[in-house]
mmCIF file of C-alpha atoms in Angstrom:
data_model
loop_
_atom_site.group_PDB
_atom_site.id
_atom_site.type_symbol
_atom_site.label_atom_id
_atom_site.label_comp_id
_atom_site.label_asym_id
_atom_site.label_seq_id
_atom_site.Cartn_x
_atom_site.Cartn_y
_atom_site.Cartn_z
ATOM 1 C CA MET A 1 59.856 85.362 -8.556
ATOM 2 C CA LYS A 2 60.026 82.613 -11.153
ATOM 3 C CA ARG A 3 61.341 80.198 -8.545
ATOM 4 C CA PHE A 4 58.440 80.949 -6.248
ATOM 5 C CA PHE A 5 55.934 80.384 -9.053
ATOM 6 C CA HIS A 6 57.554 77.059 -9.937
ATOM 7 C CA LEU A 7 57.438 76.020 -6.272
ATOM 8 C CA ILE A 8 53.693 76.680 -6.069
ATOM 9 C CA ILE A 9 53.045 74.650 -9.222
ATOM 10 C CA PHE A 10 55.113 71.777 -7.834
ATOM 11 C CA LEU A 11 53.187 71.812 -4.550
ATOM 12 C CA LEU A 12 49.819 71.765 -6.343
ATOM 13 C CA LEU A 13 50.852 68.819 -8.507
ATOM 14 C CA SER A 14 52.095 66.943 -5.452
ATOM 15 C CA ILE A 15 48.849 67.570 -3.569
ATOM 16 C CA SER A 16 46.706 66.383 -6.533
ATOM 17 C CA ALA A 17 48.854 63.282 -6.935
ATOM 18 C CA LEU A 18 48.572 62.568 -3.214
ATOM 19 C CA ALA A 19 44.796 63.049 -3.381
ATOM 20 C CA GLN A 20 44.606 60.643 -6.272
ATOM 21 C CA GLU A 21 46.556 58.063 -4.326
ATOM 22 C CA ILE A 22 44.409 58.405 -1.247
ATOM 23 C CA ARG A 23 41.070 58.260 -3.164
ATOM 24 C CA PRO A 24 39.655 54.677 -2.697
ATOM 25 C CA ASP A 25 38.221 52.226 -5.203
ATOM 26 C CA THR A 26 34.490 51.316 -4.798
ATOM 27 C CA ILE A 27 33.215 47.778 -5.429
ATOM 28 C CA TYR A 28 29.429 47.416 -6.094
ATOM 29 C CA GLN A 29 28.122 43.906 -5.265
ATOM 30 C CA LYS A 30 25.028 42.089 -6.494
ATOM 31 C CA ASP A 31 23.463 42.138 -3.022
ATOM 32 C CA LEU A 32 23.274 45.948 -3.509
ATOM 33 C CA THR A 33 26.097 46.649 -1.050
ATOM 34 C CA LYS A 34 29.331 48.523 -1.776
ATOM 35 C CA ILE A 35 32.762 48.577 -0.158
ATOM 36 C CA GLU A 36 35.582 51.105 -0.445
ATOM 37 C CA VAL A 37 38.924 49.355 -0.831
ATOM 38 C CA LYS A 38 42.164 49.439 -2.718
ATOM 39 C CA VAL A 39 42.016 47.062 -5.680
ATOM 40 C CA VAL A 40 45.293 45.186 -6.002
ATOM 41 C CA GLU A 41 44.574 42.883 -8.948
ATOM 42 C CA VAL A 42 41.684 41.701 -11.125
ATOM 43 C CA THR A 43 41.867 38.142 -12.552
ATOM 44 C CA ASP A 44 39.480 36.083 -14.654
ATOM 45 C CA SER A 45 37.676 34.765 -11.585
ATOM 46 C CA LEU A 46 38.757 36.861 -8.600
ATOM 47 C CA VAL A 47 39.233 40.440 -7.478
ATOM 48 C CA LEU A 48 42.103 40.996 -4.987
ATOM 49 C CA TYR A 49 41.788 44.009 -2.685
ATOM 50 C CA GLN A 50 43.012 45.527 0.588
ATOM 51 C CA VAL A 51 41.072 47.388 3.269
ATOM 52 C CA LEU A 52 42.284 51.010 3.488
ATOM 53 C CA GLU A 53 41.801 51.478 7.237
ATOM 54 C CA GLU A 54 44.271 48.767 8.139
ATOM 55 C CA ILE A 55 48.040 49.274 7.916
ATOM 56 C CA ASN A 56 49.768 46.485 6.031
ATOM 57 C CA ALA A 57 46.310 44.980 5.427
ATOM 58 C CA PRO A 58 46.197 41.451 4.025
ATOM 59 C CA VAL A 59 44.978 40.831 0.493
ATOM 60 C CA ASN A 60 41.348 39.677 0.394
ATOM 61 C CA ARG A 61 39.647 37.785 -2.413
ATOM 62 C CA LEU A 62 36.182 38.318 -3.893
ATOM 63 C CA ASN A 63 34.513 36.253 -6.624
ATOM 64 C CA ARG A 64 33.862 38.198 -9.824
ATOM 65 C CA ASP A 65 30.362 36.614 -10.100
ATOM 66 C CA LEU A 66 29.334 38.537 -6.977
ATOM 67 C CA ILE A 67 30.368 41.938 -8.375
ATOM 68 C CA ILE A 68 28.378 44.253 -10.616
ATOM 69 C CA LYS A 69 31.046 46.897 -11.204
ATOM 70 C CA ILE A 70 34.164 48.636 -9.779
ATOM 71 C CA VAL A 71 34.555 52.414 -9.760
ATOM 72 C CA TYR A 72 38.246 53.168 -9.380
ATOM 73 C CA GLY A 73 39.587 56.190 -7.573
ATOM 74 C CA ASN A 74 40.727 57.777 -10.840
ATOM 75 C CA GLY A 75 37.132 57.663 -12.188
ATOM 76 C CA VAL A 76 37.494 54.584 -14.391
ATOM 77 C CA VAL A 77 34.468 52.229 -14.255
ATOM 78 C CA GLU A 78 34.786 48.491 -14.911
ATOM 79 C CA VAL A 79 31.473 46.656 -15.377
ATOM 80 C CA PHE A 80 31.421 42.877 -14.656
ATOM 81 C CA SER A 81 27.689 42.031 -15.155
ATOM 82 C CA SER A 82 25.767 44.357 -17.381
ATOM 83 C CA SER A 83 22.651 42.105 -17.149
ATOM 84 C CA GLU A 84 22.373 42.731 -13.430
ATOM 85 C CA VAL A 85 22.617 46.471 -13.943
ATOM 86 C CA GLU A 86 19.868 46.313 -16.540
ATOM 87 C CA LYS A 87 17.779 44.198 -14.223
ATOM 88 C CA LEU A 88 18.054 46.763 -11.442
ATOM 89 C CA LYS A 89 17.019 49.485 -13.852
ATOM 90 C CA VAL A 90 14.065 47.415 -15.099
ATOM 91 C CA ASP A 91 12.961 46.628 -11.539
ATOM 92 C CA LYS A 92 13.090 50.298 -10.678
ATOM 93 C CA ILE A 93 11.068 51.228 -13.764
ATOM 94 C CA THR A 94 8.574 48.422 -13.074
ATOM 95 C CA GLN A 95 8.057 49.582 -9.507
ATOM 96 C CA GLU A 96 7.533 53.153 -10.711
ATOM 97 C CA ASN A 97 4.967 51.890 -13.273
ATOM 98 C CA LYS A 98 3.150 49.899 -10.600
ATOM 99 C CA ASP A 99 2.942 52.906 -8.337
ATOM 100 C CA SER A 100 1.569 55.036 -11.160
ATOM 101 C CA VAL A 101 -1.006 52.383 -12.119
ATOM 102 C CA VAL A 102 -2.198 52.045 -8.505
ATOM 103 C CA LEU A 103 -2.507 55.809 -8.257
ATOM 104 C CA LYS A 104 -4.546 55.973 -11.465
ATOM 105 C CA GLN A 105 -6.831 53.133 -10.279
ATOM 106 C CA LYS A 106 -7.538 54.965 -7.055
ATOM 107 C CA GLU A 107 -8.385 58.118 -8.984
ATOM 108 C CA ILE A 108 -10.696 56.195 -11.380
ATOM 109 C CA THR A 109 -12.395 54.364 -8.472
ATOM 110 C CA SER A 110 -13.095 57.577 -6.634
ATOM 111 C CA GLU A 111 -14.539 59.142 -9.796
ATOM 112 C CA ASN A 112 -16.733 56.066 -10.458
ATOM 113 C CA LYS A 113 -18.060 56.168 -6.910
ATOM 114 C CA LYS A 114 -19.017 59.779 -7.369
ATOM 115 C CA VAL A 115 -20.781 58.992 -10.672
ATOM 116 C CA VAL A 116 -22.619 55.953 -9.236
ATOM 117 C CA SER A 117 -23.711 57.838 -6.140
ATOM 118 C CA ASN A 118 -25.115 60.588 -8.355
ATOM 119 C CA LYS A 119 -27.027 58.071 -10.541
ATOM 120 C CA ILE A 120 -28.516 55.938 -7.706
ATOM 121 C CA LYS A 121 -31.914 57.084 -6.558
ATOM 122 C CA LYS A 122 -33.916 55.939 -3.584
ATOM 123 C CA PRO A 123 -36.545 53.311 -4.524
ATOM 124 C CA THR A 124 -40.185 54.262 -4.374
ATOM 125 C CA ARG A 125 -42.567 52.853 -1.804
ATOM 126 C CA SER A 126 -44.057 50.267 -4.239
ATOM 127 C CA LYS A 127 -40.597 49.061 -5.209
ATOM 128 C CA ARG A 128 -39.612 48.695 -1.572
ATOM 129 C CA GLN A 129 -42.709 46.596 -0.889
ATOM 130 C CA SER A 130 -42.004 44.313 -3.882
ATOM 131 C CA ILE A 131 -38.404 43.857 -2.700
ATOM 132 C CA VAL A 132 -39.618 42.906 0.786
ATOM 133 C CA LYS A 133 -42.063 40.331 -0.648
ATOM 134 C CA ALA A 134 -39.356 38.838 -2.867
ATOM 135 C CA ASN A 135 -37.040 38.527 0.129
ATOM 136 C CA GLN A 136 -39.772 36.793 2.120
ATOM 137 C CA LYS A 137 -40.330 34.229 -0.663
ATOM 138 C CA VAL A 138 -36.623 33.519 -0.900
ATOM 139 C CA GLY A 139 -36.458 33.093 2.882
ATOM 140 C CA GLU A 140 -39.348 30.602 2.843
ATOM 141 C CA GLN A 141 -37.729 28.570 0.080
ATOM 142 C CA LEU A 142 -34.427 28.471 1.969
ATOM 143 C CA SER A 143 -36.140 27.347 5.182
ATOM 144 C CA LYS A 144 -37.889 24.500 3.309
ATOM 145 C CA GLN A 145 -34.593 23.355 1.836
ATOM 146 C CA VAL A 146 -32.996 23.409 5.276
ATOM 147 C CA GLU A 147 -35.829 21.274 6.695
ATOM 148 C CA LYS A 148 -35.384 18.723 3.883
ATOM 149 C CA GLU A 149 -31.646 18.546 4.502
ATOM 150 C CA GLU A 150 -32.213 18.022 8.227
ATOM 151 C CA LYS A 151 -34.559 15.092 7.539
ATOM 152 C CA LYS A 152 -31.940 13.329 5.429
ATOM 153 C CA PRO A 153 -29.618 10.807 7.165
ATOM 154 C CA GLN A 154 -26.468 12.555 8.319
ATOM 155 C CA LEU A 155 -23.224 11.583 9.960
ATOM 156 C CA ILE A 156 -22.913 12.114 13.715
ATOM 157 C CA ILE A 157 -19.464 12.431 15.303
ATOM 158 C CA ALA A 158 -19.325 10.457 18.523
ATOM 159 C CA LYS A 159 -16.577 11.553 20.919
ATOM 160 C CA THR A 160 -14.404 8.821 22.389
ATOM 161 C CA ASP A 161 -11.367 8.667 24.624
ATOM 162 C CA SER A 162 -9.099 8.378 21.604
ATOM 163 C CA VAL A 163 -7.991 11.375 19.592
ATOM 164 C CA GLN A 164 -9.730 10.365 16.386
ATOM 165 C CA PRO A 165 -13.572 10.638 16.436
ATOM 166 C CA LEU A 166 -15.781 7.776 15.326
ATOM 167 C CA LEU A 167 -18.305 8.297 12.546
ATOM 168 C CA VAL A 168 -21.731 6.888 13.428
ATOM 169 C CA LYS A 169 -24.428 6.737 10.756
ATOM 170 C CA HIS A 170 -28.102 7.318 11.338
ATOM 171 C CA LYS A 171 -30.022 4.109 11.639
ATOM 172 C CA VAL A 172 -31.423 3.383 8.204
ATOM 173 C CA LYS A 173 -34.853 1.847 7.995
ATOM 174 C CA GLU A 174 -34.779 -1.745 6.811
ATOM 175 C CA LYS A 175 -36.202 -2.237 3.385
ATOM 176 C CA LYS A 176 -39.228 -4.438 3.006
ATOM 177 C CA ASN A 177 -38.749 -8.069 1.926
ATOM 178 C CA LYS A 178 -35.017 -7.809 2.670
ATOM 179 C CA TYR A 179 -34.778 -10.087 5.730
ATOM 180 C CA ARG A 180 -35.516 -13.662 6.709
ATOM 181 C CA PRO A 181 -38.172 -14.098 9.459
ATOM 182 C CA ARG A 182 -36.965 -15.720 12.644
ATOM 183 C CA ALA A 183 -40.090 -17.927 12.858
ATOM 184 C CA ILE A 184 -43.125 -18.695 10.663
ATOM 185 C CA LEU A 185 -46.502 -20.095 11.745
ATOM 186 C CA SER A 186 -48.532 -21.190 8.713
ATOM 187 C CA LEU A 187 -51.649 -23.085 7.629
ATOM 188 C CA ALA A 188 -51.670 -24.978 4.311
ATOM 189 C CA ALA A 189 -54.237 -26.750 2.129
ATOM 190 C CA GLU A 190 -53.252 -29.945 0.276
ATOM 191 C CA LYS A 191 -54.473 -31.839 -2.743
ATOM 192 C CA SER A 192 -52.817 -35.157 -3.609
ATOM 193 C CA LYS A 193 -52.984 -38.071 -6.012
ATOM 194 C CA MET A 194 -52.634 -41.630 -4.728
ATOM 195 C CA LEU A 195 -49.987 -43.387 -6.796
ATOM 196 C CA THR A 196 -50.487 -46.886 -5.326
ATOM 197 C CA GLY A 197 -53.148 -48.827 -3.473
ATOM 198 C CA ALA A 198 -53.325 -48.388 0.267
ATOM 199 C CA LEU A 199 -53.337 -52.119 1.227
ATOM 200 C CA GLU A 200 -53.062 -53.780 -2.214
ATOM 201 C CA GLU A 201 -56.487 -55.503 -1.587
ATOM 202 C CA GLU A 202 -59.409 -55.443 -3.947
ATOM 203 C CA THR A 203 -61.855 -53.894 -1.546
ATOM 204 C CA ILE A 204 -59.821 -50.807 -0.755
ATOM 205 C CA SER A 205 -57.536 -50.287 -3.785
ATOM 206 C CA ASN A 206 -57.664 -47.613 -6.490
ATOM 207 C CA TYR A 207 -58.125 -44.602 -4.329
ATOM 208 C CA ASP A 208 -58.611 -41.366 -6.206
ATOM 209 C CA GLU A 209 -57.630 -37.812 -5.243
ATOM 210 C CA GLY A 210 -57.223 -36.813 -1.605
ATOM 211 C CA TYR A 211 -57.728 -33.548 0.261
ATOM 212 C CA GLY A 212 -56.450 -32.261 3.572
ATOM 213 C CA GLY A 213 -54.730 -29.577 5.550
ATOM 214 C CA LEU A 214 -51.527 -28.976 7.460
ATOM 215 C CA LEU A 215 -50.434 -26.812 10.410
ATOM 216 C CA GLN A 216 -46.735 -25.908 10.296
ATOM 217 C CA PHE A 217 -44.255 -24.132 12.565
ATOM 218 C CA GLN A 218 -40.800 -23.187 11.316
ATOM 219 C CA TYR A 219 -37.834 -21.745 13.191
ATOM 220 C CA ASN A 220 -34.945 -20.377 11.113
ATOM 221 C CA VAL A 221 -31.629 -21.084 12.787
ATOM 222 C CA SER A 222 -29.854 -19.106 10.038
ATOM 223 C CA ASN A 223 -30.634 -17.311 6.785
ATOM 224 C CA ARG A 224 -30.050 -20.573 4.921
ATOM 225 C CA MET A 225 -31.599 -23.212 7.142
ATOM 226 C CA GLY A 226 -34.716 -23.706 9.230
ATOM 227 C CA LEU A 227 -36.271 -26.430 11.399
ATOM 228 C CA LYS A 228 -39.850 -27.387 10.599
ATOM 229 C CA LEU A 229 -42.563 -29.145 12.651
ATOM 230 C CA SER A 230 -45.866 -30.046 10.963
ATOM 231 C CA SER A 231 -49.042 -31.990 11.642
ATOM 232 C CA GLY A 232 -52.203 -32.425 9.559
ATOM 233 C CA TYR A 233 -54.974 -34.566 8.171
ATOM 234 C CA MET A 234 -55.420 -36.217 4.749
ATOM 235 C CA GLN A 235 -58.306 -38.338 3.405
ATOM 236 C CA TRP A 236 -58.803 -40.337 0.226
ATOM 237 C CA SER A 237 -62.161 -41.776 -0.986
ATOM 238 C CA ARG A 238 -63.129 -44.529 -3.435
ATOM 239 C CA LYS A 239 -66.467 -45.014 -5.212
ATOM 240 C CA ASP A 240 -67.853 -48.421 -6.245
ATOM 241 C CA SER A 241 -67.776 -49.220 -9.961
ATOM 242 C CA VAL A 242 -70.994 -51.309 -9.762
ATOM 243 C CA ASN A 243 -73.183 -48.574 -8.241
ATOM 244 C CA PRO A 244 -71.699 -45.109 -8.938
ATOM 245 C CA THR A 245 -74.600 -43.480 -7.087
ATOM 246 C CA GLN A 246 -73.008 -44.518 -3.857
ATOM 247 C CA SER A 247 -70.977 -41.544 -2.729
ATOM 248 C CA THR A 248 -68.304 -43.472 -0.885
ATOM 249 C CA VAL A 249 -67.468 -47.111 -0.583
ATOM 250 C CA SER A 250 -64.285 -46.791 1.418
ATOM 251 C CA THR A 251 -62.017 -44.071 2.860
ATOM 252 C CA PHE A 252 -58.372 -43.992 3.863
ATOM 253 C CA ARG A 253 -57.206 -41.425 6.422
ATOM 254 C CA THR A 254 -53.759 -40.350 7.633
ATOM 255 C CA MET A 255 -52.632 -37.895 10.294
ATOM 256 C CA PRO A 256 -48.869 -37.285 9.924
ATOM 257 C CA LEU A 257 -46.592 -35.732 12.543
ATOM 258 C CA MET A 258 -43.370 -34.720 10.824
ATOM 259 C CA LEU A 259 -40.087 -33.021 11.769
ATOM 260 C CA GLY A 260 -37.841 -31.717 8.974
ATOM 261 C CA ILE A 261 -35.009 -29.546 7.776
ATOM 262 C CA LYS A 262 -35.622 -26.710 5.317
ATOM 263 C CA HIS A 263 -32.728 -25.426 3.209
ATOM 264 C CA TYR A 264 -32.954 -22.151 1.234
ATOM 265 C CA TYR A 265 -31.081 -21.930 -2.075
ATOM 266 C CA ASN A 266 -31.858 -18.192 -2.316
ATOM 267 C CA ARG A 267 -34.500 -15.791 -1.026
ATOM 268 C CA VAL A 268 -37.362 -17.772 -2.604
ATOM 269 C CA VAL A 269 -36.523 -21.393 -3.516
ATOM 270 C CA TYR A 270 -36.083 -24.041 -0.825
ATOM 271 C CA LEU A 271 -35.840 -27.826 -0.355
ATOM 272 C CA THR A 272 -37.404 -29.649 2.607
ATOM 273 C CA LEU A 273 -36.688 -33.166 3.885
ATOM 274 C CA GLU A 274 -39.031 -34.502 6.583
ATOM 275 C CA GLY A 275 -39.429 -37.663 8.641
ATOM 276 C CA GLY A 276 -41.867 -38.847 11.337
ATOM 277 C CA VAL A 277 -44.888 -41.015 11.992
ATOM 278 C CA ALA A 278 -48.374 -41.155 10.469
ATOM 279 C CA ALA A 279 -51.532 -42.466 12.072
ATOM 280 C CA GLN A 280 -53.543 -44.549 9.522
ATOM 281 C CA LYS A 281 -57.186 -45.591 9.550
ATOM 282 C CA THR A 282 -59.411 -47.344 6.947
ATOM 283 C CA SER A 283 -63.236 -47.418 6.711
ATOM 284 C CA ILE A 284 -65.111 -49.870 4.390
ATOM 285 C CA LYS A 285 -68.865 -50.212 3.627
ATOM 286 C CA THR A 286 -70.368 -53.711 3.129
ATOM 287 C CA PHE A 287 -73.817 -54.152 1.483
ATOM 288 C CA GLU A 288 -76.439 -56.934 1.791
ATOM 289 C CA ASN A 289 -77.088 -57.318 -1.964
ATOM 290 C CA GLU A 290 -74.897 -57.337 -5.031
ATOM 291 C CA LEU A 291 -76.298 -54.068 -6.395
ATOM 292 C CA LYS A 292 -75.128 -52.376 -3.200
ATOM 293 C CA ASN A 293 -78.252 -50.253 -2.924
ATOM 294 C CA LYS A 294 -79.743 -51.573 0.307
ATOM 295 C CA ASN A 295 -78.623 -51.775 3.853
ATOM 296 C CA TRP A 296 -74.882 -51.558 4.459
ATOM 297 C CA GLN A 297 -72.525 -51.787 7.370
ATOM 298 C CA LEU A 298 -69.417 -49.704 8.064
ATOM 299 C CA HIS A 299 -66.280 -51.506 9.123
ATOM 300 C CA THR A 300 -63.561 -49.274 10.557
ATOM 301 C CA SER A 301 -60.072 -50.291 11.541
ATOM 302 C CA ASP A 302 -58.164 -48.903 14.488
ATOM 303 C CA TYR A 303 -55.488 -46.243 14.082
ATOM 304 C CA THR A 304 -52.033 -47.624 13.479
ATOM 305 C CA PHE A 305 -48.845 -45.569 13.717
ATOM 306 C CA GLN A 306 -46.306 -46.178 10.956
ATOM 307 C CA PRO A 307 -43.128 -44.381 9.829
ATOM 308 C CA SER A 308 -43.382 -41.782 7.097
ATOM 309 C CA ALA A 309 -41.047 -39.560 5.045
ATOM 310 C CA ALA A 310 -41.595 -36.596 2.690
ATOM 311 C CA LEU A 311 -39.640 -34.504 0.212
ATOM 312 C CA SER A 312 -40.744 -31.106 -1.157
ATOM 313 C CA LEU A 313 -39.310 -28.399 -3.408
ATOM 314 C CA GLY A 314 -41.088 -25.077 -3.113
ATOM 315 C CA ALA A 315 -41.067 -21.309 -3.273
ATOM 316 C CA GLU A 316 -41.663 -18.832 -0.461
ATOM 317 C CA VAL A 317 -42.474 -15.109 -0.822
ATOM 318 C CA LYS A 318 -42.755 -12.638 2.057
ATOM 319 C CA ILE A 319 -45.131 -9.659 1.825
ATOM 320 C CA THR A 320 -44.789 -7.476 4.939
ATOM 321 C CA LYS A 321 -45.752 -9.890 7.753
ATOM 322 C CA LEU A 322 -47.392 -12.495 5.507
ATOM 323 C CA VAL A 323 -45.545 -15.433 3.946
ATOM 324 C CA LEU A 324 -46.963 -17.171 0.865
ATOM 325 C CA ASP A 325 -45.768 -20.749 0.295
ATOM 326 C CA VAL A 326 -46.327 -23.044 -2.706
ATOM 327 C CA SER A 327 -44.644 -26.461 -2.905
ATOM 328 C CA PRO A 328 -45.185 -29.719 -4.761
ATOM 329 C CA TYR A 329 -44.299 -32.686 -2.552
ATOM 330 C CA PHE A 330 -43.907 -36.456 -2.466
ATOM 331 C CA GLN A 331 -44.739 -38.498 0.649
ATOM 332 C CA TRP A 332 -44.281 -42.138 1.558
ATOM 333 C CA LEU A 333 -45.686 -44.072 4.506
ATOM 334 C CA TYR A 334 -45.356 -47.661 5.535
ATOM 335 C CA THR A 335 -48.526 -49.779 5.309
ATOM 336 C CA GLU A 336 -48.888 -53.354 6.551
ATOM 337 C CA GLY A 337 -49.533 -55.923 3.887
ATOM 338 C CA THR A 338 -47.862 -53.941 1.072
ATOM 339 C CA GLU A 339 -44.473 -54.446 -0.472
ATOM 340 C CA TYR A 340 -43.487 -50.817 -1.063
ATOM 341 C CA GLY A 341 -45.903 -49.066 1.277
ATOM 342 C CA THR A 342 -48.234 -46.230 0.286
ATOM 343 C CA TYR A 343 -46.935 -43.192 -1.584
ATOM 344 C CA TYR A 344 -48.591 -40.221 -3.132
ATOM 345 C CA ALA A 345 -47.735 -36.818 -4.669
ATOM 346 C CA GLY A 346 -49.524 -33.533 -4.261
ATOM 347 C CA LEU A 347 -49.489 -29.761 -4.171
ATOM 348 C CA ARG A 348 -49.445 -27.710 -0.980
ATOM 349 C CA VAL A 349 -50.471 -24.026 -0.816
ATOM 350 C CA GLY A 350 -50.064 -22.149 2.440
ATOM 351 C CA ILE A 351 -50.125 -18.770 4.077
ATOM 352 C CA GLY A 352 -48.170 -17.899 7.193
ATOM 353 C CA LEU A 353 -47.349 -15.177 9.694
ATOM 354 C CA ALA A 354 -43.737 -14.047 10.036
ATOM 355 C CA MET A 355 -42.433 -13.476 13.557
ATOM 356 C CA GLY A 356 -39.167 -11.714 14.336
ATOM 357 C CA LYS A 357 -36.350 -10.801 11.961
ATOM 358 C CA ARG A 358 -32.966 -12.146 11.057
ATOM 359 C CA LYS A 359 -30.126 -10.131 9.496
ATOM 360 C CA ASP A 360 -30.070 -9.459 5.771
ATOM 361 C CA TRP A 361 -28.414 -11.911 3.412
#
C-alpha cells in the first residue's frame, strides 16, 4: 500500500515538472505585440530565444530596447522598460478621461438646449416688423457698398494660349496737365524796346517802344523737343523833338518769318532758338517849314528781306486744352547801312490751343 502511494506521488511530481518544462516564456514588445518562446539567454543588449514549434530551432536574437518585459513560464516577470509600461497606463487613463469628458459635455449641451428652448419666446408682431426693417436697411447699405466696389478699377484676367493668365488693368483716366500736347496753335502779343537805331541815320534813329503780334504753330516731336513756325508784325514809331504835337515823324516795320527749335527743360521752362527772314519797311514824314506844323510829305521805302535770328527763354502752362505762354526774347535782324544791324528785346505773352496728346514724361 505504501509503495502504491509513493508511486502516485512520484507520478504527480513528474507531471508537474513536465508541465513546467513545457510552459513557454512570453515576451512583450513595445509595438504591443507578444511572442511565446523559450528564452535561452538574456545579455546586456540582447535576448536569445528559440521558437517552441520548431524541433532543433535556431537561436534568434532580439534587442532589449524593443522589449517591455518577459513573463517566464515559472511565473517570474522581468521588466526591461518601466517607463513604457507607465506610458501605456497613462495613455489608457487619458483615453478614459477623454471619453468621460466628452460624455459629460454631451450631457451638459443637451441640458442647455432644453433650458434655452424653454426660455426663448416667439417675438411679438411689432418686434418682427422692426427686425424686418433693420434687415432691409442693412441690405440697402450692403448693395451700395457693392456698387462702389464695382465702380473701382479692378483686375481682369485675360485668357491666353499659355497656362499662366495675363493680368490686364482697367484703363485709368489720364490726369489733367500730365501730358505734352502733340501740336499747339497760338496767338501772341508783343511789346519790345529798340536797343539801337534802325539805319543809324539822324532822320530815323532813336525809335521808342514797339508793338506787334505773332501767329505760331508748334509740333512736338518728343516730350523734350518741338519744331516751331512763326510769323508776325512789329512796328516802332518816333516823334519829333522840335514839335511834340506831331504824333509820328517816322515808323519802322518788320514782318518776320521764323523757323525754330524749342527745347523743354521740364514741364514748364523751355528755350527756343529761331532763324529766318524779316521783311523791313521805313516811312518818313518831311515838312515844308522848320516848325514842322504845315504841309508834309510821306516817303516810304520798299520792303526788303533780310536775315533774322531770335532767342527766347520762357514758361508754358497747360490748362485743359488751353496753353498759356510767357517769354522774354531777344531778336536781331540785318539792316543795310548799319554795322551791327538792328536788335531789340521784348516780352511776348500768348495763348494757344493744344491738339493731340503725347505720352506722359
